[in-house]
Short mmCIF file of C-alpha atoms and ligand atoms in Angstrom, two decimals:
data_model
loop_
_atom_site.label_atom_id
_atom_site.label_comp_id
_atom_site.label_asym_id
_atom_site.label_seq_id
_atom_site.Cartn_x
_atom_site.Cartn_y
_atom_site.Cartn_z
CA MET A 236 25.02 7.97 -9.50
CA GLN A 237 21.94 6.50 -11.18
CA LYS A 238 19.00 5.66 -8.93
CA ILE A 239 17.89 2.00 -8.81
CA ARG A 240 14.46 2.22 -10.46
CA LYS A 241 13.95 -1.24 -11.91
CA ALA A 242 13.83 -4.68 -10.36
CA VAL A 243 14.02 -8.07 -12.05
CA PHE A 244 12.19 -11.07 -10.60
CA PRO A 245 13.11 -14.41 -12.20
CA VAL A 246 9.93 -16.50 -11.78
CA ALA A 247 10.32 -19.12 -14.51
CA GLY A 248 11.50 -21.96 -12.21
CA LEU A 249 9.46 -25.17 -12.08
CA GLY A 250 9.44 -25.53 -8.31
CA THR A 251 10.33 -29.23 -8.35
CA ARG A 252 11.38 -29.11 -4.67
CA PHE A 253 7.77 -28.33 -3.88
CA LEU A 254 5.80 -30.91 -5.84
CA PRO A 255 2.96 -31.80 -5.80
CA ALA A 256 1.96 -28.28 -4.56
CA THR A 257 3.52 -26.72 -7.66
CA LYS A 258 2.10 -29.08 -10.26
CA ALA A 259 -0.53 -26.58 -11.39
CA LEU A 260 0.33 -23.53 -9.25
CA PRO A 261 3.45 -21.35 -9.65
CA LYS A 262 5.62 -21.74 -6.53
CA GLU A 263 5.69 -17.94 -6.23
CA MET A 264 1.90 -18.00 -5.67
CA LEU A 265 2.00 -20.28 -2.61
CA THR A 266 0.71 -18.27 0.33
CA VAL A 267 2.57 -17.25 3.44
CA VAL A 268 -0.23 -16.44 5.91
CA ASP A 269 -2.54 -14.62 3.47
CA LYS A 270 -0.29 -13.24 0.72
CA PRO A 271 1.50 -15.05 -2.08
CA ILE A 272 5.28 -15.33 -1.72
CA ILE A 273 5.82 -13.04 -4.72
CA GLN A 274 3.85 -10.26 -3.00
CA TYR A 275 6.37 -10.15 -0.13
CA VAL A 276 9.26 -9.83 -2.55
CA VAL A 277 7.54 -7.12 -4.60
CA GLU A 278 6.75 -5.16 -1.40
CA GLU A 279 10.43 -5.40 -0.39
CA ALA A 280 11.40 -3.94 -3.78
CA ARG A 281 8.87 -1.12 -3.61
CA GLU A 282 9.99 -0.20 -0.09
CA ALA A 283 13.48 0.24 -1.58
CA GLY A 284 12.14 2.80 -4.09
CA ILE A 285 11.73 0.50 -7.09
CA GLU A 286 9.37 1.97 -9.68
CA HIS A 287 9.29 -0.68 -12.39
CA LEU A 288 8.82 -4.43 -11.89
CA ILE A 289 10.18 -6.84 -14.52
CA PHE A 290 9.10 -10.47 -14.33
CA VAL A 291 10.92 -13.19 -16.24
CA THR A 292 8.21 -15.84 -16.44
CA GLY A 293 7.69 -19.18 -18.14
CA ARG A 294 4.86 -21.52 -19.04
CA ASN A 295 2.10 -22.03 -16.41
CA LYS A 296 2.87 -18.72 -14.67
CA THR A 297 -0.14 -16.65 -15.73
CA ALA A 298 -1.50 -16.70 -12.16
CA ILE A 299 1.32 -14.23 -11.30
CA GLU A 300 0.15 -11.81 -14.01
CA ASP A 301 -3.46 -12.15 -12.82
CA HIS A 302 -2.41 -11.47 -9.24
CA PHE A 303 -0.92 -8.10 -10.18
CA ASP A 304 -3.82 -7.16 -12.49
CA VAL A 305 -6.91 -5.07 -11.68
CA GLN A 306 -9.83 -7.43 -10.90
CA VAL A 307 -12.72 -5.14 -11.80
CA GLU A 308 -15.55 -7.50 -10.76
CA LEU A 309 -13.92 -8.37 -7.45
CA TYR A 310 -13.32 -4.70 -6.63
CA GLU A 311 -16.97 -3.87 -7.47
CA THR A 312 -18.27 -6.69 -5.31
CA LEU A 313 -16.09 -5.62 -2.38
CA THR A 314 -17.33 -2.03 -2.80
CA GLN A 315 -20.99 -3.13 -2.86
CA ARG A 316 -20.47 -5.21 0.29
CA GLY A 317 -18.72 -2.35 2.06
CA LYS A 318 -15.50 -4.34 2.50
CA THR A 319 -13.40 -1.24 2.18
CA ASP A 320 -10.48 -2.45 4.35
CA ILE A 321 -9.54 -5.34 2.12
CA LEU A 322 -10.31 -3.32 -1.02
CA GLU A 323 -7.89 -0.60 0.09
CA ARG A 324 -5.27 -3.23 0.87
CA LEU A 325 -5.64 -4.77 -2.60
CA GLN A 326 -5.51 -1.39 -4.30
CA ALA A 327 -2.39 -0.36 -2.38
CA MET A 328 -0.65 -3.49 -3.70
CA GLN A 329 -1.67 -2.75 -7.28
CA PRO A 330 1.15 -1.62 -9.59
CA GLN A 331 0.18 1.47 -11.61
CA PRO A 332 -0.44 1.04 -15.35
CA GLY A 333 2.86 0.58 -17.19
CA GLN A 334 4.88 -0.10 -14.03
CA ILE A 335 5.08 -3.85 -14.61
CA SER A 336 6.53 -5.81 -17.53
CA TYR A 337 6.72 -9.49 -18.36
CA THR A 338 9.07 -11.41 -20.59
CA ARG A 339 9.55 -15.14 -20.93
CA GLN A 340 12.52 -17.36 -20.45
CA GLN A 341 11.63 -19.82 -23.19
CA VAL A 342 14.13 -22.51 -22.21
CA PRO A 343 15.30 -23.18 -18.62
CA LEU A 344 19.03 -22.63 -19.09
CA GLY A 345 19.77 -21.26 -15.61
CA LEU A 346 19.47 -18.13 -13.48
CA GLY A 347 22.06 -16.20 -15.53
CA HIS A 348 20.09 -16.88 -18.68
CA ALA A 349 16.81 -15.82 -16.99
CA VAL A 350 18.37 -12.49 -15.99
CA TRP A 351 19.77 -12.02 -19.50
CA CYS A 352 16.21 -12.38 -20.88
CA ALA A 353 15.38 -9.08 -19.11
CA ARG A 354 18.16 -7.07 -20.84
CA GLU A 355 15.90 -5.09 -23.21
CA LEU A 356 13.51 -4.18 -20.39
CA VAL A 357 16.30 -3.12 -18.02
CA SER A 358 17.73 -1.11 -20.91
CA GLY A 359 21.14 0.05 -19.74
CA GLU A 360 20.44 1.03 -16.10
CA PRO A 361 21.76 -0.40 -12.84
CA PHE A 362 19.02 -2.63 -11.47
CA ALA A 363 17.91 -4.74 -8.53
CA LEU A 364 17.57 -8.50 -8.81
CA LEU A 365 15.41 -10.36 -6.29
CA LEU A 366 15.09 -14.16 -6.25
CA PRO A 367 11.55 -14.89 -5.09
CA ASP A 368 12.45 -18.19 -3.40
CA MET A 369 13.88 -16.15 -0.56
CA ILE A 370 11.61 -14.00 1.54
CA MET A 371 12.96 -11.72 4.22
CA GLN A 372 11.68 -10.48 7.56
CA SER A 373 13.37 -7.38 8.94
CA GLU A 374 12.51 -3.94 10.19
CA THR A 375 14.09 -2.34 7.13
CA GLY A 376 13.77 -4.53 4.04
CA CYS A 377 16.88 -6.23 2.71
CA MET A 378 16.82 -4.35 -0.62
CA LYS A 379 16.37 -1.00 1.16
CA GLN A 380 19.40 -1.82 3.35
CA MET A 381 21.36 -2.56 0.16
CA VAL A 382 20.27 0.64 -1.59
CA GLU A 383 21.55 2.58 1.45
CA LEU A 384 24.97 0.95 0.96
CA TYR A 385 24.85 1.42 -2.80
CA GLU A 386 24.25 5.15 -2.36
CA GLN A 387 27.61 5.30 -0.57
CA THR A 388 29.64 2.93 -2.73
CA GLY A 389 28.11 2.68 -6.22
CA GLY A 390 29.29 -0.38 -8.12
CA ASN A 391 27.60 -3.72 -7.50
CA VAL A 392 26.13 -4.81 -4.17
CA LEU A 393 25.22 -8.33 -3.01
CA ALA A 394 23.42 -9.17 0.22
CA VAL A 395 25.20 -11.91 2.15
CA GLU A 396 24.64 -13.98 5.26
CA GLU A 397 26.71 -16.58 7.05
CA CYS A 398 25.85 -20.24 6.52
CA ASP A 399 27.03 -23.34 8.30
CA PRO A 400 30.44 -24.02 6.67
CA SER A 401 29.24 -27.51 5.69
CA GLN A 402 26.43 -25.99 3.55
CA THR A 403 28.43 -23.92 1.04
CA HIS A 404 27.56 -26.33 -1.81
CA LYS A 405 23.98 -24.95 -1.75
CA TYR A 406 24.84 -21.32 -2.52
CA GLY A 407 26.95 -18.74 -4.27
CA ILE A 408 29.82 -17.97 -1.85
CA VAL A 409 31.89 -14.77 -1.72
CA GLY A 410 35.44 -14.09 -0.60
CA ARG A 411 35.81 -11.50 2.18
CA GLY A 412 38.09 -8.50 1.63
CA LYS A 413 38.44 -5.16 3.43
CA ASP A 414 35.54 -4.14 5.70
CA THR A 415 33.48 -1.26 4.37
CA HIS A 416 30.28 0.42 5.64
CA SER A 417 27.74 -2.35 6.33
CA GLY A 418 29.82 -5.18 4.89
CA PHE A 419 33.03 -5.78 3.00
CA GLU A 420 34.70 -5.68 -0.40
CA ILE A 421 34.17 -8.91 -2.30
CA THR A 422 37.36 -10.57 -3.49
CA GLU A 423 35.88 -13.55 -5.33
CA MET A 424 32.69 -15.48 -5.99
CA VAL A 425 32.11 -19.19 -6.49
CA GLU A 426 28.84 -20.95 -7.27
CA LYS A 427 28.10 -23.89 -4.96
CA PRO A 428 31.64 -24.80 -3.89
CA LYS A 429 32.43 -27.82 -1.72
CA PRO A 430 33.21 -26.71 1.84
CA GLU A 431 36.95 -27.32 1.30
CA ASP A 432 36.97 -25.03 -1.77
CA ALA A 433 34.78 -22.24 -0.33
CA PRO A 434 36.52 -18.87 0.16
CA SER A 435 34.33 -18.14 3.25
CA ASN A 436 30.95 -19.09 4.68
CA PHE A 437 29.25 -15.89 3.46
CA TYR A 438 26.55 -16.86 0.97
CA ILE A 439 24.65 -14.70 -1.51
CA ASN A 440 21.09 -14.66 -0.17
CA GLY A 441 19.25 -13.84 -3.39
CA ARG A 442 19.36 -10.03 -3.46
CA TYR A 443 21.61 -8.15 -5.90
CA ILE A 444 22.21 -4.63 -7.22
CA LEU A 445 23.98 -4.96 -10.55
CA GLN A 446 25.39 -2.69 -13.22
CA PRO A 447 24.02 -3.22 -16.74
CA GLN A 448 27.40 -4.38 -18.10
CA ILE A 449 26.47 -7.78 -16.62
CA PHE A 450 24.27 -8.39 -19.68
CA SER A 451 27.08 -8.42 -22.24
CA LEU A 452 28.97 -10.87 -20.03
CA LEU A 453 25.89 -13.10 -19.76
CA GLU A 454 25.46 -13.03 -23.53
CA SER A 455 28.62 -14.96 -24.30
CA GLN A 456 28.36 -17.21 -21.31
CA GLU A 457 28.97 -20.90 -21.04
CA GLN A 458 27.44 -23.39 -18.65
CA GLY A 459 28.75 -23.43 -15.10
CA ALA A 460 27.82 -25.32 -11.94
CA GLY A 461 25.05 -27.87 -12.53
CA GLY A 462 25.31 -27.36 -16.32
CA GLU A 463 23.46 -24.02 -16.02
CA ILE A 464 24.31 -20.47 -17.08
CA GLN A 465 25.10 -18.95 -13.69
CA ILE A 466 24.75 -15.30 -12.64
CA THR A 467 27.63 -15.88 -10.19
CA ASP A 468 30.07 -16.73 -13.04
CA ALA A 469 29.08 -13.56 -14.94
CA MET A 470 29.48 -11.49 -11.76
CA LEU A 471 32.97 -12.91 -11.27
CA ARG A 472 33.87 -11.72 -14.78
CA LEU A 473 32.36 -8.29 -14.11
CA HIS A 474 34.38 -8.16 -10.89
CA ALA A 475 37.54 -7.93 -13.03
CA GLU A 476 36.27 -4.52 -14.21
CA GLN A 477 34.06 -3.16 -11.42
CA PRO A 478 33.93 -3.29 -7.61
CA PHE A 479 31.53 -5.60 -5.78
CA TYR A 480 30.47 -4.94 -2.19
CA ALA A 481 28.82 -7.31 0.25
CA HIS A 482 26.11 -5.97 2.51
CA ILE A 483 25.74 -8.14 5.62
CA TYR A 484 21.97 -8.38 5.80
CA ARG A 485 20.34 -7.69 9.16
CA GLY A 486 17.21 -9.82 9.50
CA ARG A 487 15.73 -13.25 8.90
CA THR A 488 15.64 -15.13 5.59
CA PHE A 489 13.35 -18.00 4.64
CA ASP A 490 14.04 -20.27 1.70
CA CYS A 491 10.48 -20.77 0.48
CA GLY A 492 11.63 -22.95 -2.41
CA ALA A 493 11.58 -25.89 0.03
CA PRO A 494 8.82 -26.97 2.43
CA GLU A 495 10.84 -26.43 5.66
CA GLY A 496 11.62 -22.80 4.91
CA PHE A 497 8.06 -22.21 3.75
CA VAL A 498 6.58 -23.55 7.01
CA GLU A 499 9.06 -21.44 9.01
CA ALA A 500 8.04 -18.35 7.02
CA ASN A 501 4.37 -19.01 7.71
CA LEU A 502 5.03 -19.28 11.43
CA ALA A 503 7.31 -16.25 11.58
CA PHE A 504 4.96 -13.96 9.62
CA ALA A 505 1.88 -15.20 11.49
CA MET A 506 3.62 -14.50 14.83
CA GLU A 507 4.17 -10.91 13.66
CA ARG A 508 0.40 -10.39 13.46
CA ASP A 509 -1.19 -9.13 16.66
CA GLU A 510 -4.48 -10.94 15.98
CA MET A 511 -2.77 -14.34 15.58
CA ARG A 512 0.17 -14.27 18.02
CA PRO A 513 -1.68 -15.14 21.29
CA TYR A 514 -3.59 -18.05 19.74
CA LEU A 515 -0.54 -19.42 17.90
CA THR A 516 1.67 -19.15 20.97
CA ARG A 517 -0.78 -21.26 22.98
CA PHE A 518 -1.15 -23.72 20.11
CA LEU A 519 2.61 -24.13 19.61
CA LYS A 520 3.23 -24.56 23.34
CA GLY A 521 0.65 -27.36 23.29
CA VAL A 522 2.21 -29.04 20.24
CA LEU A 523 5.70 -28.88 21.83
CA LYS A 524 4.39 -30.31 25.10
CA ASP A 525 2.63 -33.21 23.34
CA GLY A 526 5.62 -33.89 21.07
C1 G1P B 613 20.81 -19.12 -6.58
C2 G1P B 613 22.19 -18.50 -6.86
C3 G1P B 613 23.09 -18.65 -5.64
C4 G1P B 613 22.43 -18.04 -4.41
C5 G1P B 613 21.05 -18.69 -4.21
C6 G1P B 613 20.29 -18.00 -3.09
O1 G1P B 613 20.95 -20.51 -6.47
O2 G1P B 613 22.75 -19.13 -8.00
O3 G1P B 613 24.32 -18.02 -5.87
O4 G1P B 613 23.24 -18.24 -3.27
O5 G1P B 613 20.25 -18.59 -5.40
O6 G1P B 613 19.07 -18.62 -2.92
P1 G1P B 613 19.70 -21.52 -6.54
O7 G1P B 613 19.01 -21.45 -5.23
O8 G1P B 613 18.84 -21.02 -7.67
O9 G1P B 613 20.28 -22.87 -6.83
#
């Protein structure tokens, strides 16, 4: 079985749910506590053993490239001022030369199309796909949990969670088959079905391990839900040839593509920090009492 070495991050989206914050700033660069959203997702991938990061970007996204670049002057200034803690933290985040690639999705034709734009960089290997709108909080990262399942099953693995049955129209929904390991065999997949058409209430939470054959299926693909080329439709076609397994993710997920999820993420990650928890707890108790 081939190791999962590469991860694709589709970061071309406009972030319209988050205007005006995203007018000049990529949504992936909004900060949760003191790190940009994209940093959390990249750290999740690296924890899972990913060696090469592939970003599918678009116009106005150069701040992401700058974030992952070496900032020589900044590093020198921090060294001169003896700020070694933060310098070490920045350097630990830094991808090594050649471990990061960028390509552009020139036209916003949908998530499936964005993934297809990475085909030459993925170059025939099974790969991880992480949607940066979703950030996760768990003891073991979501992608690492999935790699553990993948090492037992091979094939394709999707992380799933349960949603309120009335909310299936917001997500890709999977059908539940036989239980296996940390999840179940997937019987079908539908992108954003109405509750009455949904095969279950298990939604795809934005983390995938996919075999490279997905690219030839994406190549010939037509528009699906919302008039976009959908990864879910291509996965359903691949499912005719290869097994798909659901991993039931253990942890919290925040949809940072919308303000509510973003605020929740800020609170949850700040509460994880020893230096902030006591102050925030007092502050929140006060806010709740006044409200
Ligand atoms: C995408 C996928 C969907 C998945 C969701 C998770 O939808 O198409 O299957 O459930 O991400 O966030 P989007 O949020 O881009 O509309």
